[in-house]
Tab-separated table of C-alpha atoms in Angstrom:
chain	number	residue	atom	x	y	z
A	1	MET	CA	7.610	2.731	-15.861
A	2	LYS	CA	10.369	5.115	-16.827
A	3	LYS	CA	13.989	4.178	-17.260
A	4	GLY	CA	16.009	3.539	-14.135
A	5	ASN	CA	13.029	2.021	-12.302
A	6	SER	CA	11.543	5.485	-11.875
A	7	LEU	CA	7.786	5.510	-11.596
A	8	ASP	CA	5.488	7.021	-14.174
A	9	ILE	CA	3.100	8.399	-11.582
A	10	ASP	CA	0.526	9.442	-14.170
A	11	ARG	CA	-0.222	5.741	-14.630
A	12	ILE	CA	-0.679	5.063	-10.897
A	13	ALA	CA	-3.948	6.124	-9.231
A	14	PHE	CA	-3.566	8.435	-6.223
A	15	PHE	CA	-6.308	7.917	-3.663
A	16	GLY	CA	-6.585	6.134	-0.354
A	17	ARG	CA	-8.386	3.966	2.150
A	18	THR	CA	-9.539	4.476	5.709
A	19	TYR	CA	-8.185	3.016	8.940
A	20	ALA	CA	-11.040	0.492	9.077
A	21	GLU	CA	-10.299	-0.688	5.537
A	22	TYR	CA	-6.622	-1.158	6.424
A	23	MET	CA	-7.538	-3.238	9.463
A	24	SER	CA	-9.402	-5.663	7.187
A	25	MET	CA	-7.086	-5.588	4.153
A	26	PHE	CA	-4.044	-6.404	6.261
A	27	ASP	CA	-5.826	-8.449	8.958
A	28	LEU	CA	-4.576	-6.097	11.674
A	29	ASN	CA	-5.421	-5.590	15.312
A	30	GLU	CA	-4.579	-2.690	17.566
A	31	GLN	CA	-2.322	-4.794	19.791
A	32	LEU	CA	-0.071	-5.530	16.821
A	33	LEU	CA	-0.013	-1.863	15.810
A	34	ARG	CA	1.084	-0.858	19.306
A	35	GLN	CA	4.164	-3.082	19.258
A	36	GLY	CA	6.337	-0.519	17.508
A	37	ARG	CA	6.650	1.931	14.638
A	38	VAL	CA	4.560	1.272	11.536
A	39	LEU	CA	5.253	2.338	7.955
A	40	ASP	CA	2.558	2.744	5.293
A	41	CYS	CA	4.291	2.652	1.903
A	42	PRO	CA	3.095	3.876	-0.508
A	43	ALA	CA	0.279	5.512	1.400
A	44	GLY	CA	-1.388	7.681	-1.228
A	45	ALA	CA	-4.254	9.734	0.169
A	46	SER	CA	-5.108	7.174	2.849
A	47	SER	CA	-6.257	8.312	6.254
A	48	PHE	CA	-4.672	5.345	8.039
A	49	ALA	CA	-1.791	7.399	9.458
A	50	ALA	CA	-4.055	10.281	10.486
A	51	GLU	CA	-6.578	8.040	12.220
A	52	ALA	CA	-3.859	5.910	13.811
A	53	GLN	CA	-2.158	8.952	15.302
A	54	GLN	CA	-5.457	9.907	16.935
A	55	LEU	CA	-5.352	6.516	18.664
A	56	GLY	CA	-1.825	7.117	19.919
A	57	LEU	CA	-0.202	4.805	17.348
A	58	ASP	CA	3.153	5.596	15.750
A	59	VAL	CA	2.516	5.456	12.003
A	60	THR	CA	4.596	7.051	9.261
A	61	ALA	CA	3.228	7.392	5.732
A	62	CYS	CA	5.393	7.834	2.650
A	63	ASP	CA	4.589	8.403	-0.996
A	64	ILE	CA	6.195	9.739	-4.161
A	65	MET	CA	3.451	12.391	-4.361
A	66	TYR	CA	4.187	14.004	-1.014
A	67	ASN	CA	6.465	16.551	-2.682
A	68	HIS	CA	3.245	18.375	-3.616
A	69	ASN	CA	1.203	20.611	-1.347
A	70	ALA	CA	-2.142	19.616	0.127
A	71	ASP	CA	-4.232	21.480	-2.465
A	72	GLU	CA	-2.415	19.764	-5.332
A	73	LEU	CA	-2.823	16.377	-3.693
A	74	ILE	CA	-6.537	16.948	-3.148
A	75	GLU	CA	-6.990	17.897	-6.797
A	76	LYS	CA	-5.017	14.864	-8.005
A	77	CYS	CA	-6.977	12.515	-5.746
A	78	LYS	CA	-10.361	13.869	-6.796
A	79	GLU	CA	-9.400	13.564	-10.467
A	80	ASP	CA	-8.267	9.967	-9.999
A	81	ILE	CA	-11.389	8.985	-8.068
A	82	GLN	CA	-13.544	10.445	-10.825
A	83	HIS	CA	-11.479	8.763	-13.547
A	84	VAL	CA	-11.548	5.337	-11.892
A	85	PHE	CA	-15.241	5.315	-11.059
A	86	GLU	CA	-16.370	6.772	-14.372
A	87	LYS	CA	-15.209	3.498	-15.922
A	88	PHE	CA	-16.164	1.322	-12.981
A	89	ASP	CA	-19.444	0.035	-14.414
A	90	GLU	CA	-17.578	-1.459	-17.379
A	91	ALA	CA	-15.516	-3.609	-15.003
A	92	GLU	CA	-18.094	-4.285	-12.283
A	93	HIS	CA	-17.931	-8.002	-13.074
A	94	LEU	CA	-14.444	-8.024	-11.527
A	95	TYR	CA	-15.804	-7.081	-8.081
A	96	VAL	CA	-17.837	-8.641	-5.289
A	97	TRP	CA	-20.110	-6.838	-2.863
A	98	LYS	CA	-19.162	-8.362	0.468
A	99	TYR	CA	-17.229	-5.637	2.263
A	100	TYR	CA	-18.951	-2.728	0.511
A	101	LYS	CA	-22.679	-2.380	-0.201
A	102	ASN	CA	-22.398	-0.553	-3.527
A	103	LYS	CA	-20.298	1.826	-5.620
A	104	ASP	CA	-21.595	4.887	-3.777
A	105	GLU	CA	-20.258	3.531	-0.486
A	106	VAL	CA	-16.840	2.914	-2.025
A	107	ILE	CA	-16.690	6.466	-3.375
A	108	ALA	CA	-17.855	7.855	-0.025
A	109	LEU	CA	-15.057	6.021	1.786
A	110	ARG	CA	-12.463	7.232	-0.742
A	111	ASN	CA	-13.653	10.787	-0.135
A	112	LYS	CA	-13.657	10.290	3.642
A	113	ALA	CA	-10.066	9.059	3.503
A	114	LEU	CA	-9.114	12.073	1.380
A	115	ARG	CA	-10.763	14.525	3.773
A	116	LEU	CA	-9.026	13.113	6.850
A	117	PHE	CA	-5.720	12.870	5.012
A	118	ALA	CA	-5.942	16.454	3.730
A	119	GLU	CA	-6.749	17.796	7.194
A	120	ASP	CA	-3.733	16.021	8.673
A	121	PHE	CA	-1.162	16.349	5.902
A	122	PRO	CA	0.132	19.951	6.259
A	123	ALA	CA	1.047	19.665	9.946
A	124	GLY	CA	1.961	15.995	9.643
A	125	PHE	CA	4.401	16.701	6.823
A	126	LYS	CA	6.217	19.287	8.958
A	127	GLU	CA	6.370	16.766	11.802
A	128	LYS	CA	7.733	14.091	9.418
A	129	GLN	CA	4.695	11.880	9.820
A	130	TYR	CA	4.389	12.117	6.027
A	131	ILE	CA	7.589	11.574	4.053
A	132	ASP	CA	8.244	12.299	0.397
A	133	ALA	CA	9.822	9.022	-0.755
A	134	GLU	CA	9.951	6.919	-3.906
A	135	LEU	CA	10.263	3.178	-4.038
A	136	PRO	CA	12.457	1.230	-4.538
A	137	TYR	CA	14.731	3.294	-2.248
A	138	LEU	CA	13.497	4.701	1.050
A	139	PRO	CA	15.128	7.357	3.283
A	140	PHE	CA	15.034	5.221	6.424
A	141	SER	CA	17.703	3.322	8.319
A	142	ASP	CA	17.685	-0.475	8.567
A	143	LYS	CA	15.004	-1.901	10.890
A	144	THR	CA	13.374	1.493	11.519
A	145	PHE	CA	9.875	-0.001	11.645
A	146	SER	CA	8.507	-3.104	13.310
A	147	LEU	CA	5.668	-3.426	10.786
A	148	VAL	CA	5.555	-2.300	7.157
A	149	LEU	CA	2.295	-2.209	5.195
A	150	SER	CA	2.202	-1.890	1.430
A	151	GLY	CA	-1.209	-1.787	-0.163
A	152	ASN	CA	-2.685	-1.437	-3.634
A	153	PHE	CA	0.567	-0.896	-5.494
A	154	LEU	CA	2.885	-3.891	-5.810
A	155	PHE	CA	1.273	-6.817	-7.666
A	156	LEU	CA	-1.777	-4.631	-8.431
A	157	TYR	CA	0.211	-2.842	-11.133
A	158	GLY	CA	2.049	-5.941	-12.281
A	159	ASP	CA	1.254	-5.045	-15.892
A	160	ARG	CA	3.223	-1.805	-15.543
A	161	LEU	CA	5.948	-2.656	-13.034
A	162	ASP	CA	8.279	-5.512	-13.948
A	163	LEU	CA	9.475	-8.390	-11.769
A	164	ASP	CA	12.864	-6.824	-11.032
A	165	PHE	CA	11.143	-3.686	-9.785
A	166	HIS	CA	8.935	-5.778	-7.511
A	167	LYS	CA	11.928	-7.664	-6.115
A	168	THR	CA	13.871	-4.467	-5.461
A	169	CYS	CA	10.894	-2.817	-3.776
A	170	ILE	CA	10.172	-5.760	-1.501
A	171	LYS	CA	13.852	-6.025	-0.545
A	172	GLU	CA	13.738	-2.367	0.438
A	173	LEU	CA	10.569	-2.781	2.486
A	174	ILE	CA	12.236	-5.670	4.292
A	175	ARG	CA	15.416	-3.660	4.846
A	176	VAL	CA	13.602	-0.976	6.852
A	177	CYS	CA	11.599	-3.559	8.826
A	178	SER	CA	12.505	-5.556	11.936
A	179	GLU	CA	9.452	-7.825	12.202
A	180	GLU	CA	6.856	-8.071	9.422
A	181	VAL	CA	6.049	-6.754	5.960
A	182	ARG	CA	2.478	-7.197	4.737
A	183	ILE	CA	1.534	-6.648	1.079
A	184	PHE	CA	-2.020	-6.572	-0.292
A	185	PRO	CA	-3.499	-7.555	-2.736
A	186	LEU	CA	-1.891	-10.349	-4.749
A	187	VAL	CA	-3.878	-9.731	-7.934
A	188	GLY	CA	-3.685	-7.200	-10.741
A	189	LEU	CA	-6.184	-4.613	-11.903
A	190	ASP	CA	-7.768	-7.366	-14.001
A	191	ALA	CA	-8.401	-9.397	-10.788
A	192	LYS	CA	-6.053	-12.110	-12.046
A	193	PRO	CA	-3.285	-13.458	-9.766
A	194	TYR	CA	0.100	-11.814	-10.167
A	195	PRO	CA	1.810	-14.087	-12.737
A	196	TYR	CA	5.241	-14.021	-11.084
A	197	LEU	CA	4.102	-14.628	-7.525
A	198	ASN	CA	5.923	-17.972	-7.257
A	199	ASP	CA	9.118	-16.389	-8.594
A	200	THR	CA	8.795	-13.671	-5.965
A	201	LEU	CA	8.218	-16.194	-3.185
A	202	SER	CA	11.258	-18.236	-4.237
A	203	PHE	CA	13.360	-15.096	-4.368
A	204	LEU	CA	12.365	-14.022	-0.854
A	205	GLU	CA	12.477	-17.330	1.018
A	206	THR	CA	15.824	-17.711	2.795
A	207	ASP	CA	17.120	-18.784	6.194
A	208	ASP	CA	16.437	-15.236	7.382
A	209	ILE	CA	13.037	-14.685	5.798
A	210	LYS	CA	9.797	-16.642	6.000
A	211	VAL	CA	7.015	-15.852	3.540
A	212	GLU	CA	3.352	-16.788	3.937
A	213	ILE	CA	0.264	-16.244	1.829
A	214	VAL	CA	-2.523	-15.448	4.282
A	215	LYS	CA	-6.256	-15.045	3.757
A	216	VAL	CA	-7.662	-11.732	5.010
A	217	PRO	CA	-11.216	-10.687	6.011
A	218	PHE	CA	-11.547	-8.384	3.001
A	219	GLU	CA	-12.484	-8.864	-0.623
A	220	PHE	CA	-13.518	-6.301	-3.233
A	221	GLN	CA	-11.835	-7.455	-6.403
A	222	LYS	CA	-12.792	-11.067	-7.019
A	223	GLY	CA	-10.146	-13.312	-5.486
A	224	ALA	CA	-8.312	-10.422	-3.838
A	225	ASN	CA	-8.646	-11.819	-0.335
A	226	GLN	CA	-5.027	-12.733	0.403
A	227	MET	CA	-1.908	-10.883	1.462
A	228	MET	CA	1.788	-11.699	1.459
A	229	ARG	CA	3.212	-11.806	4.975
A	230	VAL	CA	6.998	-11.563	5.130
A	231	ILE	CA	8.408	-12.467	8.535
A	232	CYS	CA	11.900	-11.173	9.237
A	233	ARG	CA	13.645	-13.789	11.384
A	234	SER	CA	17.109	-12.266	11.281
A	235	ARG	CA	18.109	-8.907	9.893
A	236	THR	CA	21.550	-9.593	8.458
A	237	TYR	CA	21.326	-10.100	4.750
A	238	LEU	CA	19.319	-7.304	3.147
A	239	HIS	CA	21.084	-3.981	2.926
A	240	LYS	CA	20.720	-1.191	0.437
A	241	LYS	CA	23.566	-1.128	-2.070
């Protein structure tokens, strides 16, 4: 991480997941998604927003990389997929084959997400469905979204992003949310639980916020089958300074 809580994006993988993977990772259902606006942050090259829009859902995706054009994003994503899965066999012991059949299926889904994302991004960016934004500060007003999803970033990169950065990011996700924030997974790249999870829970739990650790119907990394569910009871205490 660079000074000033600015992200070193070269150390963060840029690829994405599909709509179906999101539904399992975050234990979602379509009824919940239809209750209001949804934010995917950071979204990477996921196709969740693109597929959701096809279903008539109101989903906005944001990411630090969206200041690049589609061709640059495609190239970055392909490079990161290749880099990650070239070394995958060395770390295969950290994974379980419940949701996916094998490595080829995982790669195929990453490429499917990229294809759908790339097809949707140019027009979606003009229509502000995709927003260039960098945590921990987002260009949205308080309570803009009823549901905020944050996957495969916070906690996963706990070895690179310190506790203060995590706290600031989660506060910001809560600020722009009126109902729920869901964060997945709760383990690092080494499949070990985030070491400061209890500190984070204590920090978040107030009269206005309820935090739950919830099991989800998804597991790829061993033990990565839980999400943090932050329920916003009252929206009075978290404001960007």
